[in-house]
Tab-separated table of C-alpha atoms in Angstrom:
chain	number	residue	atom	x	y	z
A	1	MET	CA	53.116	55.164	166.935
A	2	ASN	CA	54.848	55.291	163.543
A	3	ALA	CA	54.814	52.492	160.949
A	4	ALA	CA	58.197	51.091	161.989
A	5	ASP	CA	57.142	50.838	165.644
A	6	ALA	CA	53.868	49.197	164.614
A	7	ALA	CA	55.720	46.621	162.489
A	8	ARG	CA	58.061	45.778	165.387
A	9	GLY	CA	55.083	45.404	167.693
A	10	ASP	CA	53.390	43.096	165.223
A	11	ALA	CA	56.612	41.089	164.888
A	12	VAL	CA	56.651	40.576	168.655
A	13	ALA	CA	53.036	39.421	168.527
A	14	PHE	CA	53.808	37.028	165.647
A	15	GLY	CA	56.760	35.627	167.567
A	16	GLN	CA	54.649	35.137	170.686
A	17	ARG	CA	51.548	33.743	168.969
A	18	VAL	CA	53.117	31.638	166.190
A	19	LEU	CA	56.839	30.968	166.607
A	20	GLY	CA	56.650	30.731	170.404
A	21	PRO	CA	54.320	27.684	170.517
A	22	ILE	CA	56.292	26.042	167.695
A	23	LEU	CA	59.570	26.402	169.580
A	24	ALA	CA	57.933	25.288	172.830
A	25	GLU	CA	57.014	22.068	171.047
A	26	PHE	CA	60.612	21.752	169.835
A	27	CYS	CA	61.825	22.101	173.416
A	28	LEU	CA	59.395	19.475	174.676
A	29	ARG	CA	60.507	17.036	172.001
A	30	LEU	CA	64.158	17.740	172.786
A	31	TRP	CA	63.522	17.080	176.460
A	32	LEU	CA	61.786	13.796	175.636
A	33	PHE	CA	64.660	12.771	173.371
A	34	GLU	CA	67.185	13.508	176.130
A	35	ARG	CA	65.629	10.765	178.218
A	36	PHE	CA	66.853	8.130	175.746
A	37	LEU	CA	70.508	9.198	176.061
A	38	THR	CA	73.095	8.131	178.622
A	39	PRO	CA	73.836	10.995	181.039
A	40	ASP	CA	77.341	9.755	181.858
A	41	ASP	CA	78.463	9.641	178.212
A	42	SER	CA	76.409	12.257	176.288
A	43	VAL	CA	76.380	16.040	176.089
A	44	LEU	CA	74.110	18.510	174.279
A	45	LEU	CA	76.199	20.984	172.314
A	46	PHE	CA	74.246	23.998	171.071
A	47	CYS	CA	75.937	25.191	167.886
A	48	ALA	CA	76.768	28.770	167.096
A	49	ARG	CA	74.916	30.709	165.909
A	50	GLY	CA	71.291	29.592	165.827
A	51	GLY	CA	71.888	26.997	168.515
A	52	LEU	CA	72.879	29.728	170.963
A	53	ARG	CA	69.326	31.072	170.927
A	54	LEU	CA	67.924	27.548	171.010
A	55	LYS	CA	69.983	26.993	174.158
A	56	LEU	CA	68.543	30.147	175.718
A	57	VAL	CA	64.991	29.099	174.794
A	58	TYR	CA	65.503	25.531	176.001
A	59	GLU	CA	66.942	26.519	179.356
A	60	ARG	CA	64.089	28.987	179.949
A	61	PHE	CA	61.654	26.255	178.909
A	62	LEU	CA	63.069	23.867	181.508
A	63	ARG	CA	62.969	26.570	184.169
A	64	GLN	CA	59.377	27.574	183.460
A	65	THR	CA	58.002	24.042	183.145
A	66	GLN	CA	60.135	22.669	185.999
A	67	LEU	CA	61.116	19.682	183.854
A	68	PRO	CA	64.417	18.180	185.047
A	69	GLN	CA	67.555	18.545	182.966
A	70	GLN	CA	68.800	15.128	181.856
A	71	LEU	CA	72.153	15.890	180.190
A	72	PRO	CA	74.889	18.504	180.518
A	73	HIS	CA	74.521	21.428	178.110
A	74	ALA	CA	77.191	23.631	176.547
A	75	ALA	CA	77.618	26.113	173.730
A	76	LEU	CA	79.862	24.988	170.866
A	77	MET	CA	81.604	27.570	168.719
A	78	VAL	CA	81.385	25.797	165.369
A	79	SER	CA	80.370	26.466	161.788
A	80	ARG	CA	80.550	24.569	158.524
A	81	LEU	CA	83.916	26.222	157.905
A	82	VAL	CA	85.256	25.033	161.272
A	83	ALA	CA	83.852	21.530	160.750
A	84	ALA	CA	85.424	21.308	157.291
A	85	ARG	CA	88.869	21.886	158.770
A	86	THR	CA	88.554	18.767	160.934
A	87	ALA	CA	88.469	16.523	157.833
A	88	PHE	CA	90.609	18.645	155.522
A	89	ASP	CA	93.935	16.856	155.025
A	90	PRO	CA	93.140	14.756	153.100
A	91	PRO	CA	89.655	16.148	152.383
A	92	SER	CA	86.855	13.758	153.269
A	93	PRO	CA	83.892	13.028	150.961
A	94	GLY	CA	81.668	15.281	153.059
A	95	VAL	CA	84.119	18.177	152.881
A	96	LEU	CA	84.563	17.864	149.116
A	97	SER	CA	80.815	17.616	148.628
A	98	GLU	CA	80.177	20.716	150.738
A	99	LEU	CA	82.938	22.733	149.084
A	100	GLY	CA	81.705	21.736	145.645
A	101	ARG	CA	78.229	23.053	146.370
A	102	GLU	CA	79.267	26.144	148.293
A	103	PHE	CA	81.967	27.282	145.857
A	104	SER	CA	80.479	26.121	142.565
A	105	GLY	CA	82.029	28.148	139.749
A	106	ARG	CA	84.578	29.775	142.062
A	107	SER	CA	88.317	29.234	142.136
A	108	MET	CA	90.136	26.797	144.355
A	109	ALA	CA	92.240	29.734	145.545
A	110	GLU	CA	89.071	31.283	146.975
A	111	VAL	CA	88.286	28.013	148.750
A	112	ALA	CA	91.785	27.956	150.223
A	113	ALA	CA	91.540	31.567	151.413
A	114	ALA	CA	88.214	30.840	153.130
A	115	LEU	CA	89.534	27.748	154.901
A	116	ALA	CA	92.784	29.382	156.003
A	117	GLN	CA	91.236	32.821	156.593
A	118	ARG	CA	94.361	34.259	155.002
A	119	ASP	CA	94.980	36.117	151.747
A	120	ASP	CA	98.783	35.733	151.698
A	121	LEU	CA	99.128	32.059	150.832
A	122	ASP	CA	100.753	32.740	147.437
A	123	LEU	CA	99.413	29.588	145.831
A	124	PRO	CA	100.477	28.402	142.346
A	125	ALA	CA	98.476	29.559	139.321
A	126	SER	CA	96.820	26.131	139.064
A	127	TRP	CA	94.709	27.078	142.114
A	128	ASN	CA	92.964	29.770	140.074
A	129	ALA	CA	90.986	27.115	138.204
A	130	SER	CA	87.364	26.512	139.116
A	131	PHE	CA	86.798	24.110	141.995
A	132	ARG	CA	86.727	20.405	141.170
A	133	ASP	CA	86.934	17.884	143.984
A	134	SER	CA	89.508	15.625	142.318
A	135	SER	CA	91.710	18.566	141.329
A	136	PHE	CA	91.452	20.113	144.782
A	137	ALA	CA	92.539	16.907	146.522
A	138	THR	CA	95.470	16.520	144.112
A	139	LEU	CA	96.654	20.121	144.503
A	140	LEU	CA	96.356	19.903	148.281
A	141	ALA	CA	98.766	16.962	148.335
A	142	SER	CA	101.563	18.890	146.601
A	143	SER	CA	104.732	20.104	148.329
A	144	ASP	CA	104.509	23.695	147.079
A	145	PRO	CA	105.379	26.247	149.812
A	146	GLY	CA	102.063	28.042	149.416
A	147	VAL	CA	100.160	24.782	149.838
A	148	ALA	CA	102.269	23.992	152.889
A	149	ARG	CA	101.226	27.364	154.360
A	150	LEU	CA	97.589	26.515	153.629
A	151	ARG	CA	97.817	23.143	155.367
A	152	ALA	CA	99.614	24.667	158.346
A	153	ALA	CA	97.070	27.481	158.733
A	154	VAL	CA	94.152	25.058	158.593
A	155	ALA	CA	95.840	22.630	161.002
A	156	GLU	CA	96.542	25.414	163.499
A	157	GLN	CA	92.903	26.514	163.498
A	158	ASP	CA	91.727	22.911	163.727
A	159	ASP	CA	93.944	22.258	166.755
A	160	ARG	CA	92.460	25.283	168.503
A	161	PHE	CA	88.906	24.166	167.747
A	162	ARG	CA	89.646	20.710	169.148
A	163	GLU	CA	90.863	22.357	172.362
A	164	HIS	CA	87.612	24.331	172.496
A	165	LEU	CA	85.618	21.144	171.855
A	166	ALA	CA	87.402	19.331	174.676
A	167	ALA	CA	86.510	22.169	177.051
A	168	SER	CA	82.854	22.174	175.942
A	169	ALA	CA	82.212	18.427	175.713
A	170	GLY	CA	84.441	17.282	178.536
A	171	ALA	CA	84.803	13.525	178.800
A	172	ALA	CA	81.523	12.778	176.993
A	173	ARG	CA	82.104	10.532	173.986
A	174	HIS	CA	78.671	11.140	172.440
A	175	CYS	CA	78.250	14.715	171.209
A	176	VAL	CA	74.677	15.678	170.289
A	177	LEU	CA	74.684	18.835	168.191
A	178	ILE	CA	71.625	21.075	168.575
A	179	ASP	CA	71.036	23.450	165.678
A	180	THR	CA	68.368	24.902	163.434
A	181	GLY	CA	68.980	22.808	160.283
A	182	LEU	CA	68.511	21.937	157.486
A	183	TYR	CA	70.972	19.494	155.869
A	184	GLY	CA	73.286	18.882	158.813
A	185	SER	CA	76.608	19.479	157.050
A	186	THR	CA	78.323	20.132	160.375
A	187	VAL	CA	77.335	16.724	161.743
A	188	ARG	CA	78.525	14.966	158.606
A	189	MET	CA	81.942	16.645	158.524
A	190	LEU	CA	82.614	16.313	162.253
A	191	GLN	CA	81.646	12.655	162.027
A	192	GLU	CA	84.289	12.215	159.312
A	193	GLY	CA	86.945	14.400	160.935
A	194	ILE	CA	86.803	13.591	164.670
A	195	GLN	CA	86.238	9.870	164.921
A	196	ASP	CA	87.186	9.377	168.565
A	197	ARG	CA	83.748	10.733	169.487
A	198	THR	CA	80.272	9.738	168.326
A	199	TRP	CA	78.238	12.496	166.653
A	200	SER	CA	74.496	12.990	166.373
A	201	GLY	CA	72.368	15.949	165.360
A	202	LEU	CA	69.023	17.145	166.693
A	203	GLN	CA	67.774	19.966	164.511
A	204	PHE	CA	64.630	22.041	164.307
A	205	ALA	CA	64.218	20.795	160.730
A	206	ARG	CA	65.931	18.241	158.507
A	207	CYS	CA	65.755	18.537	154.726
A	208	ASN	CA	68.023	17.341	151.946
A	209	TYR	CA	67.594	20.553	149.992
A	210	LYS	CA	71.208	20.232	148.801
A	211	ARG	CA	70.416	16.969	146.997
A	212	LEU	CA	73.669	15.488	148.272
A	213	ALA	CA	74.461	12.138	149.865
A	214	THR	CA	72.917	11.667	153.316
A	215	PRO	CA	74.988	9.113	155.238
A	216	HIS	CA	74.615	11.259	158.358
A	217	PHE	CA	70.801	11.271	158.235
A	218	LYS	CA	70.788	8.037	160.233
A	219	ARG	CA	72.128	10.124	163.129
A	220	THR	CA	70.538	13.493	162.299
A	221	LEU	CA	66.900	14.118	163.195
A	222	GLY	CA	64.547	17.006	162.616
A	223	LEU	CA	62.578	17.302	165.843
A	224	SER	CA	59.929	19.622	164.400
A	225	ILE	CA	59.912	18.689	160.727
A	226	GLU	CA	61.538	16.175	158.382
A	227	SER	CA	60.772	16.618	154.707
A	228	ASP	CA	62.755	17.147	151.518
A	229	TRP	CA	60.089	19.335	149.937
A	230	TYR	CA	57.024	21.435	150.686
A	231	LYS	CA	53.783	19.450	150.895
A	232	PRO	CA	50.599	21.544	150.771
A	233	TRP	CA	48.767	18.952	152.876
A	234	ASP	CA	51.342	19.239	155.704
A	235	ALA	CA	51.368	22.671	157.346
A	236	ARG	CA	54.731	22.037	158.993
A	237	THR	CA	56.493	21.865	155.639
A	238	SER	CA	55.461	25.453	154.884
A	239	VAL	CA	58.528	26.547	156.867
A	240	LEU	CA	60.647	25.198	153.981
A	241	ARG	CA	59.102	27.815	151.693
A	242	PHE	CA	60.568	30.588	153.863
A	243	TRP	CA	63.380	29.052	155.902
A	244	HIS	CA	64.982	32.473	156.223
A	245	LEU	CA	62.232	33.304	158.740
A	246	ILE	CA	63.540	30.691	161.185
A	247	GLU	CA	67.150	31.702	160.633
A	248	ALA	CA	66.349	35.394	161.079
A	249	CYS	CA	64.519	34.657	164.324
A	250	LEU	CA	67.114	32.323	165.817
A	251	GLU	CA	70.444	33.694	164.601
A	252	PRO	CA	71.684	36.460	166.923
A	253	ASP	CA	73.557	39.542	165.760
A	254	LEU	CA	76.913	37.796	166.020
A	255	PRO	CA	79.407	36.808	163.313
A	256	SER	CA	79.779	33.264	162.080
A	257	VAL	CA	82.648	31.351	163.652
A	258	ARG	CA	85.704	31.648	161.413
A	259	THR	CA	88.816	31.609	163.610
A	260	PHE	CA	90.054	30.812	167.113
A	261	SER	CA	92.660	32.850	168.963
A	262	GLN	CA	95.598	31.310	170.769
A	263	ALA	CA	94.563	30.017	174.176
A	264	THR	CA	95.676	31.938	177.233
A	265	ALA	CA	96.884	30.156	180.344
A	266	GLY	CA	94.097	28.153	181.953
A	267	LEU	CA	91.502	29.015	179.292
A	268	PRO	CA	90.457	27.343	176.015
A	269	PRO	CA	90.869	29.191	172.689
A	270	ARG	CA	88.228	31.851	171.971
A	271	ALA	CA	86.330	32.096	168.710
A	272	ASN	CA	86.010	35.372	166.833
A	273	LEU	CA	82.319	35.291	167.804
A	274	GLN	CA	83.251	35.472	171.489
A	275	GLU	CA	84.033	39.164	171.488
A	276	ASP	CA	83.437	41.202	174.637
A	277	GLY	CA	79.772	41.110	175.635
A	278	TRP	CA	78.790	38.373	173.170
A	279	GLU	CA	76.523	36.586	175.661
A	280	ALA	CA	74.370	39.688	176.074
A	281	ARG	CA	73.814	39.838	172.310
A	282	ILE	CA	72.161	36.435	172.121
A	283	ALA	CA	68.896	37.971	173.336
A	284	PRO	CA	68.006	41.004	171.174
A	285	ALA	CA	67.942	44.519	172.563
A	286	GLN	CA	65.169	45.579	170.179
A	287	PRO	CA	61.665	44.080	170.100
A	288	GLY	CA	61.039	41.581	167.339
A	289	LEU	CA	60.249	37.974	166.529
A	290	PHE	CA	62.605	36.488	169.113
A	291	THR	CA	61.466	38.705	171.967
A	292	GLY	CA	57.963	37.429	171.210
A	293	VAL	CA	59.241	33.844	171.377
A	294	LEU	CA	60.801	34.504	174.787
A	295	ALA	CA	57.574	36.100	176.016
A	296	HIS	CA	55.677	32.924	175.121
A	297	ILE	CA	58.243	30.671	176.801
A	298	ASP	CA	58.240	32.836	179.913
A	299	GLY	CA	54.459	32.385	180.109
A	300	LEU	CA	54.693	28.588	180.363
A	301	SER	CA	54.352	26.613	183.584
A	302	SER	CA	54.343	23.012	184.717
A	303	GLU	CA	50.547	23.030	184.351
A	304	SER	CA	50.681	24.137	180.716
A	305	VAL	CA	52.986	21.375	179.394
A	306	HIS	CA	50.088	19.155	178.315
A	307	ARG	CA	48.721	21.950	176.093
A	308	ILE	CA	51.939	22.420	174.124
A	309	PRO	CA	51.200	19.934	171.276
A	310	GLU	CA	47.709	21.361	170.677
A	311	GLU	CA	48.949	24.951	170.745
A	312	ALA	CA	51.743	24.037	168.354
A	313	GLU	CA	49.334	22.528	165.826
A	314	ARG	CA	47.386	25.781	165.719
A	315	ALA	CA	50.623	27.742	165.416
A	316	TRP	CA	51.779	25.661	162.450
A	317	GLN	CA	48.508	26.430	160.663
A	318	ALA	CA	48.997	30.124	161.402
A	319	LEU	CA	52.564	29.954	160.090
A	320	LYS	CA	51.386	28.384	156.861
A	321	ALA	CA	48.738	31.064	156.422
A	322	ALA	CA	51.329	33.821	156.894
A	323	VAL	CA	53.957	32.262	154.622
A	324	ILE	CA	51.850	30.761	151.839
A	325	TRP	CA	48.914	33.187	151.819
A	326	PRO	CA	50.375	36.461	153.156
A	327	ASP	CA	48.603	39.796	153.151
A	328	ASP	CA	50.286	43.182	152.976
A	329	ARG	CA	50.706	43.340	156.743
A	330	ALA	CA	52.384	39.929	156.874
A	331	VAL	CA	54.820	41.034	154.170
A	332	GLU	CA	55.680	44.114	156.209
A	333	ILE	CA	56.148	42.150	159.437
A	334	LEU	CA	58.192	39.369	157.841
A	335	SER	CA	60.456	41.515	155.670
A	336	LEU	CA	63.726	40.732	157.398
A	337	GLY	CA	67.430	41.414	157.002
A	338	GLY	CA	69.823	39.658	154.641
A	339	ARG	CA	71.011	36.105	155.254
A	340	SER	CA	74.701	35.453	155.872
A	341	ARG	CA	76.485	33.396	153.208
A	342	ASP	CA	78.730	31.877	155.911
A	343	PHE	CA	81.697	29.611	155.127
A	344	GLY	CA	84.225	32.323	155.869
A	345	ARG	CA	82.496	34.971	153.766
A	346	VAL	CA	80.817	38.111	155.031
A	347	GLU	CA	78.495	39.006	152.149
A	348	LEU	CA	74.743	38.679	152.605
A	349	SER	CA	71.984	37.147	150.504
A	350	ALA	CA	69.096	39.610	150.398
A	351	GLN	CA	65.601	38.371	151.200
A	352	TYR	CA	64.319	39.991	148.030
A	353	ALA	CA	66.277	39.955	144.770
A	354	ASP	CA	67.513	43.268	143.377
A	355	ALA	CA	64.698	45.023	141.512
A	356	ARG	CA	66.787	47.066	139.080
A	357	PRO	CA	68.256	44.842	136.381
A	358	SER	CA	65.805	41.949	136.270
A	359	ARG	CA	62.260	41.208	135.223
A	360	PRO	CA	59.609	40.807	137.953
A	361	VAL	CA	59.262	37.061	137.398
A	362	LYS	CA	63.031	36.555	137.835
A	363	ARG	CA	63.057	38.755	140.950
A	364	ILE	CA	60.320	36.645	142.482
A	365	ARG	CA	62.049	33.385	141.579
A	366	ASP	CA	65.397	34.547	142.982
A	367	SER	CA	63.988	35.832	146.284
A	368	LEU	CA	64.211	33.898	149.555
A	369	TRP	CA	60.452	34.309	150.075
A	370	ARG	CA	58.631	34.179	146.765
A	371	GLU	CA	55.165	34.896	148.106
A	372	GLY	CA	56.390	38.045	149.821
A	373	ALA	CA	58.294	39.084	146.690
A	374	LEU	CA	55.141	38.579	144.616
A	375	LEU	CA	53.115	40.953	146.768
A	376	ARG	CA	55.933	43.502	146.736
A	377	SER	CA	56.259	43.336	142.951
A	378	PHE	CA	52.520	43.392	142.280
A	379	PRO	CA	50.858	45.236	145.195
A	380	ARG	CA	47.406	45.302	143.623
A	381	VAL	CA	47.042	41.865	142.046
A	382	GLY	CA	49.692	39.876	143.899
A	383	ARG	CA	47.245	38.066	146.178
A	384	LEU	CA	45.290	36.912	143.133
A	385	LEU	CA	48.451	35.259	141.815
A	386	LEU	CA	49.313	33.376	145.019
A	387	PRO	CA	47.185	30.339	143.980
A	388	LEU	CA	49.359	30.055	140.864
A	389	ILE	CA	52.505	29.598	142.972
A	390	GLU	CA	50.691	27.106	145.195
A	391	LEU	CA	49.493	25.175	142.154
A	392	VAL	CA	53.058	24.860	140.857
A	393	TYR	CA	54.306	23.609	144.218
A	394	THR	CA	51.380	21.201	144.564
A	395	GLY	CA	52.162	19.638	141.214
A	396	ARG	CA	55.814	19.360	142.153
A	397	ALA	CA	54.994	17.770	145.525
A	398	LEU	CA	52.665	15.196	143.964
A	399	HIS	CA	55.312	14.302	141.396
A	400	MET	CA	57.985	13.928	144.097
A	401	GLU	CA	55.722	11.776	146.258
A	402	ALA	CA	54.865	9.502	143.323
A	403	SER	CA	58.530	9.199	142.293
A	404	THR	CA	59.611	8.394	145.837
A	405	ARG	CA	56.986	5.691	146.260
A	406	LEU	CA	57.938	4.196	142.902
A	407	ARG	CA	61.623	4.035	143.869
A	408	ARG	CA	60.759	2.438	147.190
A	409	GLY	CA	58.602	-0.129	145.439
A	410	ARG	CA	61.451	-1.084	143.113
A	411	ALA	CA	64.139	-1.214	145.827
A	412	PRO	CA	65.259	-4.701	146.927
A	413	MET	CA	64.306	-5.535	150.474
A	414	GLY	CA	67.931	-5.316	151.577
A	415	ASP	CA	68.112	-1.668	150.497
A	416	VAL	CA	65.146	-0.517	152.530
A	417	HIS	CA	66.040	1.221	155.814
A	418	VAL	CA	63.582	1.904	158.608
């Protein structure tokens, strides 16, 4: 067996031993949450892309454990880009907030091209300015022909998505979005854009890493973890130090949803993701983390349900050990592909920052997994430096906890929400 085959085999084992029990716990919590919803008026919509694998895992979980399905389930072809179109004209606060973060320092023409998925809008020169929410809303309201083409292109795509939504959700008025996490932008924008339905979100994790307003957090829950920062005393929060691991495991080799084709007779519009054979690509052909997850789920039974919480607690400790205190083998196993930028763009964010033009400290800071980058940059002494990273994060966590408690103590009673 060569090194590549050994790494894939170890990835399968990690998926089965660590991520499998963690996702089994997620499934159990999702099943328990279902029991509080009204079957006649609610539907679980598993969001492309990560939700498609969560749907596969959840349905296998129900089959293996023989737990009864409470609500109808469906796949929903949606993305932040698609959700933004539903509240685009005029742009809602959630849309402007998301665009401002996603396209910071980029031109409003680039924002328009992403939303319309067209490069022939011929917008006025004023759109070449850097994105500002007030300017964007003002420009969008103009009668310029190029802006009219932008609004028409977005409206056409939005109409097709709403047809797809109607086919997926049926008559249910309460749509519960199932996704990986973290912030829940999709829930917020759909809540603002499609108000004839009620929207909730059940995510693997919930975290306000964007430091934006959270009006949707009242209806968006993290079933496995809810925290805005890493806390060394809580093993679950270690996943926030390497969130790319969860995304890499749960996002199939399928493109993000950008456009919908015109519906054919008797069928709803199809998303660009729904190319021929897309269902078969949800489960990977090659062994890896997700095949290990499926192996664990397939080993469950009705008799093993009571052991799921205990097994998950051990798995969370193992995940923290691998992420926070990795050895060379863990770095090899968990060195994964690039992360999609999404929002209508195809470029990837690499797990490890480019080594050529920057200093080692900057490369480590700019990487998606800093502990792994540290061991790659300093193979001999990297493990000796891991406590330094942990010390920095510990100090930050203690400061954040103290600040949060102080703010809560000063808040008037009317401003405190349970």
